[in-house]
Each structure stands twice: as C-alpha cells, then as structure tokens.
Coordinates of C-alpha atoms in Angstrom, one line a residue:
M1 CA 22.6 101.1 144.7
I2 CA 24.9 98.0 145.1
K3 CA 23.1 96.2 142.3
A4 CA 23.6 99.2 140.0
L5 CA 27.3 99.5 141.0
A6 CA 27.8 95.7 140.3
G7 CA 26.2 96.2 136.9
I8 CA 28.6 99.0 136.0
I9 CA 31.6 96.8 137.1
L10 CA 30.4 94.0 134.9
I11 CA 30.0 96.3 132.0
F12 CA 33.5 97.7 132.6
V13 CA 35.0 94.2 132.8
A14 CA 33.2 93.1 129.6
V15 CA 34.5 96.1 127.7
Q16 CA 38.1 95.8 129.0
S17 CA 38.6 92.0 128.8
K18 CA 40.1 90.5 125.7
P19 CA 38.0 87.5 124.7
T20 CA 39.4 83.9 124.8
Y21 CA 40.3 82.8 121.3
I22 CA 39.8 79.3 119.7
V23 CA 40.4 78.9 116.0
K24 CA 37.4 77.8 114.1
T25 CA 37.2 76.5 110.5
S26 CA 34.8 74.5 108.4
V27 CA 37.1 71.6 107.6
S28 CA 38.8 68.9 109.7
D29 CA 42.1 69.6 111.4
A30 CA 43.7 67.0 109.1
A31 CA 42.4 68.7 106.0
M32 CA 43.5 72.1 107.3
T33 CA 47.0 70.8 108.0
K34 CA 47.2 69.3 104.5
C35 CA 46.2 72.5 102.8
H36 CA 48.3 74.8 105.0
T37 CA 51.5 72.7 104.5
G38 CA 51.2 72.6 100.7
Y39 CA 50.4 68.9 100.5
R40 CA 49.7 67.8 96.9
D41 CA 48.4 64.6 95.5
L42 CA 46.2 63.5 92.6
H43 CA 43.2 65.5 93.9
P44 CA 42.8 69.2 93.4
R45 CA 44.8 70.8 96.2
C46 CA 42.9 71.9 99.3
H47 CA 39.8 70.3 97.8
E48 CA 38.2 70.1 101.2
Y49 CA 37.8 73.9 101.3
R50 CA 35.6 73.8 98.2
T51 CA 32.0 74.5 99.0
D52 CA 28.7 73.6 97.5
I53 CA 27.2 76.2 95.2
A54 CA 23.7 76.7 96.7
D55 CA 22.1 78.6 93.8
Y56 CA 23.9 79.0 90.4
T57 CA 21.2 81.5 89.3
K58 CA 22.8 84.0 91.7
Y59 CA 26.0 83.9 89.6
P60 CA 26.5 85.9 86.3
D61 CA 27.1 83.8 83.3
I62 CA 30.0 84.1 80.8
P63 CA 29.9 83.4 77.0
D64 CA 30.3 79.8 76.0
N65 CA 33.6 80.5 74.2
C66 CA 35.2 81.6 77.5
T67 CA 35.5 77.9 78.5
T68 CA 36.8 76.7 75.1
I69 CA 39.4 79.4 74.4
S70 CA 42.9 77.9 74.1
W71 CA 46.3 79.5 74.9
Q72 CA 47.4 79.4 71.3
F73 CA 44.5 81.7 70.2
A74 CA 44.6 84.2 73.1
N75 CA 45.9 87.6 72.3
E76 CA 45.2 91.3 73.0
T77 CA 42.3 91.4 70.6
N78 CA 40.3 89.0 72.8
N79 CA 41.6 90.2 76.2
W80 CA 44.1 87.3 76.2
G81 CA 41.1 85.0 76.6
N82 CA 40.1 86.4 80.0
C83 CA 36.4 86.4 81.0
F84 CA 35.1 87.9 84.2
A85 CA 31.6 88.9 85.4
M86 CA 30.4 90.1 88.8
T87 CA 26.9 90.8 90.2
Q88 CA 25.8 91.5 93.8
D89 CA 22.7 91.5 96.0
E90 CA 22.3 93.2 99.4
E91 CA 24.8 90.9 101.2
Y92 CA 27.2 89.3 98.7
R93 CA 29.1 89.7 95.5
Y94 CA 29.0 86.8 93.0
I95 CA 31.9 86.3 90.6
T96 CA 32.1 84.0 87.6
A97 CA 35.4 83.8 85.7
N98 CA 37.2 81.4 83.3
N99 CA 40.4 81.5 85.3
V100 CA 42.4 82.8 82.3
P101 CA 44.7 85.8 83.0
D102 CA 44.2 89.0 81.1
F103 CA 47.8 89.2 80.0
Y104 CA 50.2 87.0 78.0
M105 CA 51.5 84.0 79.8
N106 CA 54.8 82.4 78.7
L107 CA 55.2 78.6 78.5
Y108 CA 55.9 77.6 82.1
C109 CA 58.0 75.0 83.9
P110 CA 58.4 75.5 87.6
I111 CA 62.0 74.2 87.7
G112 CA 63.0 73.9 84.0
V113 CA 62.2 72.0 80.8
G114 CA 63.1 68.3 81.4
F115 CA 62.7 68.6 85.1
G116 CA 59.9 67.6 87.4
Y117 CA 57.3 69.4 89.4
C118 CA 58.1 68.7 93.0
S119 CA 60.0 71.1 95.3
H120 CA 63.1 70.0 97.2
K121 CA 61.0 70.1 100.4
E122 CA 58.5 67.5 98.9
I123 CA 61.4 65.3 97.7
E124 CA 63.1 65.4 101.1
Q125 CA 59.9 64.6 103.0
G126 CA 58.9 61.8 100.5
T127 CA 55.6 63.6 99.7
C128 CA 56.1 64.0 96.0
Q129 CA 53.1 62.3 94.4
F130 CA 54.1 62.6 90.7
P131 CA 57.9 61.9 90.7
N132 CA 57.8 60.7 87.0
L133 CA 56.1 63.8 85.7
T134 CA 58.5 65.8 83.5
C135 CA 57.8 69.3 82.3
G136 CA 58.0 69.4 78.5
G137 CA 56.5 65.9 78.1
D138 CA 53.1 65.0 76.9
N139 CA 51.2 65.3 80.2
G140 CA 47.8 65.9 78.8
P141 CA 45.8 69.1 78.3
G142 CA 47.9 72.3 79.0
S143 CA 51.2 70.6 78.4
H144 CA 53.6 71.5 75.5
K145 CA 57.1 70.7 74.4
Y146 CA 58.6 73.7 76.1
G147 CA 56.3 74.1 79.1
D148 CA 52.7 74.3 80.3
V149 CA 49.9 76.8 79.8
W150 CA 46.5 77.5 81.4
V151 CA 43.3 75.6 80.5
P152 CA 40.0 77.5 81.1
F153 CA 37.9 76.5 84.1
K154 CA 34.7 78.1 85.2
A155 CA 35.3 79.5 88.7
H156 CA 32.7 80.7 91.1
Y157 CA 33.1 82.9 94.2
K158 CA 30.5 84.2 96.6
I159 CA 32.1 86.9 98.9
P160 CA 30.5 89.1 101.5
L161 CA 30.1 92.7 100.3
K162 CA 31.3 94.0 103.6
G163 CA 33.5 92.2 106.0
N164 CA 32.8 92.5 109.8
P165 CA 36.1 92.9 111.8
T166 CA 34.3 92.5 115.1
R167 CA 33.2 88.9 114.6
N168 CA 33.9 86.8 117.6
D169 CA 35.6 84.1 115.5
R170 CA 38.4 86.4 114.2
P171 CA 41.1 85.8 113.1
G172 CA 39.9 83.1 110.7
D173 CA 41.5 80.4 108.6
M174 CA 42.7 82.2 105.4
Y175 CA 41.3 79.4 103.2
D176 CA 37.9 79.2 104.7
A177 CA 34.8 80.6 102.9
K178 CA 32.0 78.7 104.5
S179 CA 32.4 80.3 108.0
V180 CA 31.6 83.8 106.5
G181 CA 28.8 82.5 104.3
G182 CA 30.9 82.5 101.2
E183 CA 31.3 79.9 98.4
K184 CA 34.0 78.9 96.0
N185 CA 34.8 76.0 93.8
I186 CA 38.6 76.4 93.9
G187 CA 39.8 75.2 97.3
P188 CA 43.1 77.0 97.9
S189 CA 41.8 80.4 96.9
T190 CA 42.1 82.9 99.8
G191 CA 40.5 85.6 97.6
V192 CA 40.0 86.7 94.0
A193 CA 41.6 89.5 92.0
I194 CA 39.8 92.1 90.0
N195 CA 40.4 90.0 86.8
G196 CA 38.8 86.9 88.3
I197 CA 42.1 85.0 89.0
G198 CA 42.2 83.3 92.3
I199 CA 44.7 84.5 95.0
Q200 CA 46.2 81.5 96.8
G201 CA 48.3 81.2 99.9
P202 CA 52.0 81.9 100.4
N203 CA 53.1 78.3 99.7
D204 CA 52.2 75.7 97.0
A205 CA 54.6 72.7 96.9
G206 CA 55.4 71.7 100.4
D207 CA 55.6 73.7 103.7
V208 CA 57.9 76.4 102.4
S209 CA 57.0 79.8 100.8
I210 CA 57.0 80.3 97.1
D211 CA 60.3 82.2 97.4
E212 CA 62.0 79.5 99.6
A213 CA 60.8 76.8 97.2
G214 CA 62.6 78.6 94.3
I215 CA 59.4 78.7 92.2
Q216 CA 59.7 81.5 89.6
L217 CA 56.5 83.4 88.9
T218 CA 55.5 85.8 86.1
C219 CA 53.2 88.5 87.3
G220 CA 52.9 86.7 90.6
G221 CA 51.3 83.6 89.3
H222 CA 51.7 80.2 87.5
V223 CA 49.7 77.1 86.6
T224 CA 49.2 73.9 88.5
P225 CA 50.9 70.7 87.1
P226 CA 49.1 69.1 84.1
L227 CA 47.9 65.7 85.3
G228 CA 45.7 64.7 82.3
N229 CA 47.6 61.5 81.4
I230 CA 47.9 60.2 85.0
P231 CA 45.4 57.4 85.7
P232 CA 42.6 57.1 86.5
G233 CA 41.8 59.9 84.0
P234 CA 39.9 60.7 81.9
E235 CA 41.1 64.1 80.7
P236 CA 41.9 66.6 82.1
G237 CA 43.1 64.3 84.9
P238 CA 42.2 63.6 88.5
A239 CA 43.4 66.9 89.8
G240 CA 41.8 68.9 87.0
P241 CA 43.3 71.1 84.3
P242 CA 46.3 73.4 84.8
L243 CA 44.8 76.3 86.6
Y244 CA 46.4 79.8 86.6
H245 CA 46.5 81.5 90.0
F246 CA 48.4 84.1 91.9
H247 CA 50.6 83.6 95.0
K248 CA 52.6 86.8 95.0
S249 CA 51.8 90.4 93.9
P250 CA 50.6 90.6 90.3
E251 CA 52.7 93.6 89.4
C252 CA 51.6 93.7 85.8
L253 CA 48.1 94.6 86.7
A254 CA 46.8 98.2 86.7
P255 CA 46.7 98.7 90.5
F256 CA 50.5 98.2 90.6
L257 CA 51.3 100.0 87.3
N258 CA 49.5 103.0 88.8
A259 CA 52.5 103.5 91.0
S260 CA 55.3 102.0 89.0
I261 CA 55.2 103.4 85.5
G262 CA 56.9 106.7 86.3
V263 CA 55.5 110.0 87.4
A264 CA 56.1 111.4 83.9
H265 CA 53.6 108.9 82.6
G266 CA 51.0 109.4 85.2
A267 CA 52.1 107.2 88.1
Q268 CA 50.7 108.1 91.5
P269 CA 53.1 106.5 94.0
Y270 CA 52.0 108.8 96.8
N271 CA 48.4 107.8 96.7
H272 CA 46.9 104.9 98.5
G273 CA 47.3 101.7 96.6
Q274 CA 44.4 100.8 94.2
L275 CA 42.1 97.9 94.7
L276 CA 43.6 94.5 93.7
G277 CA 40.8 92.2 94.8
W278 CA 38.7 90.8 97.6
A279 CA 39.6 88.2 100.3
M280 CA 37.0 85.5 101.0
D281 CA 36.0 87.3 104.2
G282 CA 34.8 90.3 102.2
F283 CA 37.7 92.7 103.1
K284 CA 39.4 94.4 100.1
I285 CA 43.0 93.8 99.1
F286 CA 45.0 96.8 97.9
A287 CA 48.4 97.3 96.2
Y288 CA 51.6 98.1 98.1
Q289 CA 51.4 101.6 99.4
D290 CA 49.3 103.4 101.9
V291 CA 48.2 107.1 102.0
D292 CA 51.1 109.5 101.0
G293 CA 53.1 106.5 99.8
A294 CA 53.7 105.3 103.3
A295 CA 54.4 101.7 104.2
P296 CA 51.2 100.1 105.5
V297 CA 51.4 99.3 109.3
V298 CA 49.7 95.9 109.3
D299 CA 48.8 93.1 111.7
E300 CA 49.9 89.5 111.6
C301 CA 47.2 88.6 109.1
G302 CA 48.5 91.3 106.7
G303 CA 45.6 93.8 107.2
H304 CA 45.0 97.0 109.2
F305 CA 42.5 99.7 109.9
G306 CA 42.8 103.0 108.0
P307 CA 41.7 105.0 105.0
T308 CA 41.6 103.3 101.6
D309 CA 41.8 104.9 98.2
T310 CA 38.4 106.4 98.7
G311 CA 39.3 108.0 102.0
D312 CA 36.9 105.7 103.9
I313 CA 38.1 104.0 107.1
E314 CA 38.0 100.2 106.7
Y315 CA 39.8 97.1 107.7
H316 CA 41.7 96.0 104.6
Y317 CA 44.7 94.0 103.4
H318 CA 47.7 95.1 101.4
S319 CA 49.7 93.1 98.9
R320 CA 53.5 92.9 99.7
A321 CA 56.7 91.5 98.3
I322 CA 57.3 89.4 101.5
V323 CA 55.4 86.5 103.2
P324 CA 52.5 86.3 103.5
Y325 CA 52.3 88.2 100.2
H326 CA 48.6 89.0 100.7
L327 CA 47.1 87.5 103.9
A328 CA 48.0 84.8 106.4
C329 CA 44.7 84.7 108.1
Q330 CA 41.3 86.4 107.9
G331 CA 41.8 89.4 110.1
P332 CA 42.0 91.3 112.3
S333 CA 44.7 89.1 113.8
L334 CA 44.3 90.3 117.5
G335 CA 47.6 88.6 118.3
N336 CA 46.3 85.2 117.4
C337 CA 47.5 84.6 113.8
A338 CA 49.8 81.7 114.9
A339 CA 46.8 79.7 116.1
T340 CA 45.3 79.8 112.5
Q341 CA 48.4 78.2 111.0
R342 CA 49.4 74.6 110.5
G343 CA 53.1 73.7 110.0
T344 CA 55.1 76.7 109.1
S345 CA 53.7 80.0 110.3
Y346 CA 53.3 82.5 107.4
C347 CA 52.1 85.3 109.7
H348 CA 53.4 88.8 109.2
P349 CA 55.5 90.2 112.1
G350 CA 52.6 92.6 112.8
C351 CA 52.8 96.0 114.6
G352 CA 53.4 94.8 118.2
A353 CA 49.7 95.2 119.2
D354 CA 46.4 93.3 118.9
V355 CA 44.9 95.9 116.6
C356 CA 47.0 97.7 113.9
V357 CA 45.9 101.1 112.7
Q358 CA 47.6 103.2 110.1
P359 CA 49.3 106.2 111.7
G360 CA 47.3 109.4 111.0
T361 CA 43.9 107.6 111.2
K362 CA 41.4 109.7 113.2
E363 CA 40.2 107.8 116.2
A364 CA 36.7 109.2 115.9
D365 CA 36.4 107.9 112.3
L366 CA 37.8 104.5 113.3
R367 CA 35.2 104.3 116.2
A368 CA 32.4 105.3 113.8
Y369 CA 33.4 102.5 111.4
L370 CA 33.5 99.9 114.2
G371 CA 30.3 101.3 115.7
Q372 CA 28.3 99.7 112.9
W373 CA 28.8 96.4 114.7
D374 CA 30.1 97.0 118.2
P375 CA 31.0 100.4 119.7
T376 CA 33.0 98.9 122.5
W377 CA 35.1 96.5 120.4
L378 CA 38.3 98.6 120.2
D379 CA 38.5 98.9 124.0
R380 CA 39.1 95.2 124.5
Y381 CA 42.4 95.2 122.6
T382 CA 45.8 97.0 122.5
T383 CA 46.6 99.2 119.6
N384 CA 49.7 100.6 118.1
D385 CA 50.4 104.4 118.6
Y386 CA 48.6 105.6 115.6
K387 CA 47.5 109.0 117.0
T388 CA 50.8 110.8 117.2
L389 CA 52.2 110.4 113.7
N390 CA 50.8 111.2 110.4
N391 CA 51.5 109.0 107.4
K392 CA 54.4 111.2 106.1
D393 CA 56.0 111.2 109.5
A394 CA 55.6 107.4 109.6
S395 CA 57.3 107.0 106.2
K396 CA 60.1 109.3 107.3
G397 CA 60.5 107.2 110.4
V398 CA 61.0 104.1 108.4
E399 CA 63.5 105.9 106.1
Q400 CA 65.5 107.1 109.1
M401 CA 65.5 103.6 110.7
V402 CA 66.9 102.1 107.4
K403 CA 69.5 104.9 107.3
N404 CA 70.6 104.3 110.9
L405 CA 70.8 100.5 110.3
R406 CA 72.9 101.1 107.1
E407 CA 75.3 103.4 109.0
K408 CA 75.6 100.9 111.8
I409 CA 76.5 98.1 109.3
F410 CA 78.6 100.0 106.8
G411 CA 79.6 103.1 108.7
K412 CA 79.1 106.7 107.7

C-alpha cells in the first residue's frame, strides 16, 4: 500500500514539475554569439550553422539554367528566374531552390548609392570588415552602377515534416538545424519560404534589428554584400555571391495578398493567415492573422498552439511586423527564450505564461494533438487563459485596450 502510494506521488510530481532548462545547440558558444549578434566578415555569415548534406539523392533537382539565370534576363515570363522544388519521405521534406525571388527586385543599396555596407552599430563597435566597399562600384558579380542584385545559388534544406513541441530540448536555437535532424547549406536561415527563399533572423549587420539598423527592405528581403573582388577571391568572392533572403514579412507574396488586396477583390482578412513557409524545426510559419482575423497570442519564440488555416490544432509561428518578425527561438518558448539568445534579446514579449494557446482553442483538441508524443506534457507548464474567450472576443479585447489607451493619452 505504501509503495503504491509512493508511486502515485512520484507520478504526480513528475507531471506537475517544470523541467530544468539548459540551452543546447550544435555549434560552439563563440559561433552562436557571432551569428546571433550579426557579426560579418569575409566568410559567409553564420557559416558554422551550415550542415553537411548526407545524401544529395534525397533532394529534388532543378534545371541547369536555374543556376545560370541573371537578373537582367529575369521577368514574369520565366517566373522572374525563380526555381523551387520539394519532395518528401516519411520524416522530412527536401527542398532545392536557386535562391532567386519570384518577383522583381530593384537594384539595391542598403544605405544608398556611393555609401558603404556597414551599419552604424558595426562602425561604432569597430567590427566593419569591408570599410572600403562602396555600393555602386565594381564589386564583382551582382554589383551594378546603381546597386546590387541577386546571383543564383543552389540552396538545400532538409526539414522535419512534423515538429515535436514536447521535445525536452525546447526552446531551441533559432538557427540550428542539426539538433532536429535537419540540413541546410545557408547558415543564417531559420526557415524557408514557400518560394524557396531563406528566412533569416531579425538582425543582419550588427546586434540591432533590421529596423533599428535602418536597413530598407523590399518585400521583406535584400541581398548580401557583393564581395567578389575582395581577396583572396576568386569570384564570386570569399563570402559567396549576393544572396537574396528575407528578414521581415514578405508582404508581396500570396499569403499576405490574400488578406490585403481588398475584400472586393477576394481578400479574406478574417480567415487564418495562409502558409508562408517552414521553420527549420518543422513547424509551419503563417501570415499575420489568426482565426476570425484576430491577433495571434504567441509565446516568446513567436509561436503558439491553436488551429491553422486547415482547422487542425498545431504549434506554429506567425509572421509579424515587429521583432522577431518570424521567430526568435525554436518553440515552444516555455519562458526560456532569453536563454537561447546571445547579445540583444529578440524575444517576443509573449503571453505571460509558459505555453501560449490561441483563445477559443478547445482543450480536448489541444490535448489530443500533444498526446501524439506526451499526454502529460501540458500539465507541467502554465498557460494563458485561452478557454474563456473566443477569437472574436479576443480581437475585440485588443481593440478596446487600444481605444482606452488612446483616450488616456489624447482624451475623449
């Protein structure tokens, strides 16, 4: 009897106790710090996060001309030069792309023609590694008189088909692919969009966000500096060609246009946001809005539990206009996002609990989803009050909060 009672107590303690957290990543702490703080040199940024490709036969191929297309000859008749292919097996999706956007890209200078490529933060800290590089000069492949353009690069991504939110190493380093069995050959990618363009973290040039650095982006992305003429060479330079990538929300893509083009033209702003892409941990990334057009109630990583555009309950991320833009860590955050950061924390404010669930989500459906891995997982953590409000009420609550704040500041 006593032994049975002791066993019950041990089970109760195991279910109720929040596990101790220690951040794990596949790179050294020095490499993690360099990547997270936006350090740039003459190597590809965050190159330590690149993985070996174990079996190229798993990846789909793309036509030969996809890697030779040039910006000058890209137009709407050839999908702007974009090439993207995806296959899958029972565990992973395999993506091959040429890293060319499927929309027109203007000639680009991060600060202006005749100016350099380093942010004020890099200059202040003395970490600018190419102070004599001027946009508009002959800087090798991808450079033009009035700015820079993309150069094709064959990108590979291996991503779990289904993320597991109950893993005991969550939250994870947003840049890490190896810890979840993934692969990638572009180090700073935290995920990949539905057009094959890599989604990178919230900073790029120094330890400040894209917005604070004053870097202007078209459709949420830009190209890396052209370093083809910097020794030791040869072309396209030590850090590779100018690669197009996203940092912020790519609002020119279909998942965002679905809500923004106007109801008279078929916009659906009160539906759950459409699929934007996949994070390296296997969880999906969606456009801005949640069910009924409500604001997503997300954790510090930028993700939450709730129904997606299919109605299925999943852990997933949402793109947003503010830091971290997509994700700050591989979630769920469980209140530990800060431990996954180095330098500036790009964590979202969160929902005030370990686990964030979209209001209106049915507990039975949530537990059924989590039961695929661990039926008791949810009981170890605090949750926001998701049971008492539906999504419309939550949206109205946010509107009322904004109204009250406006009246407090400006008066009635």
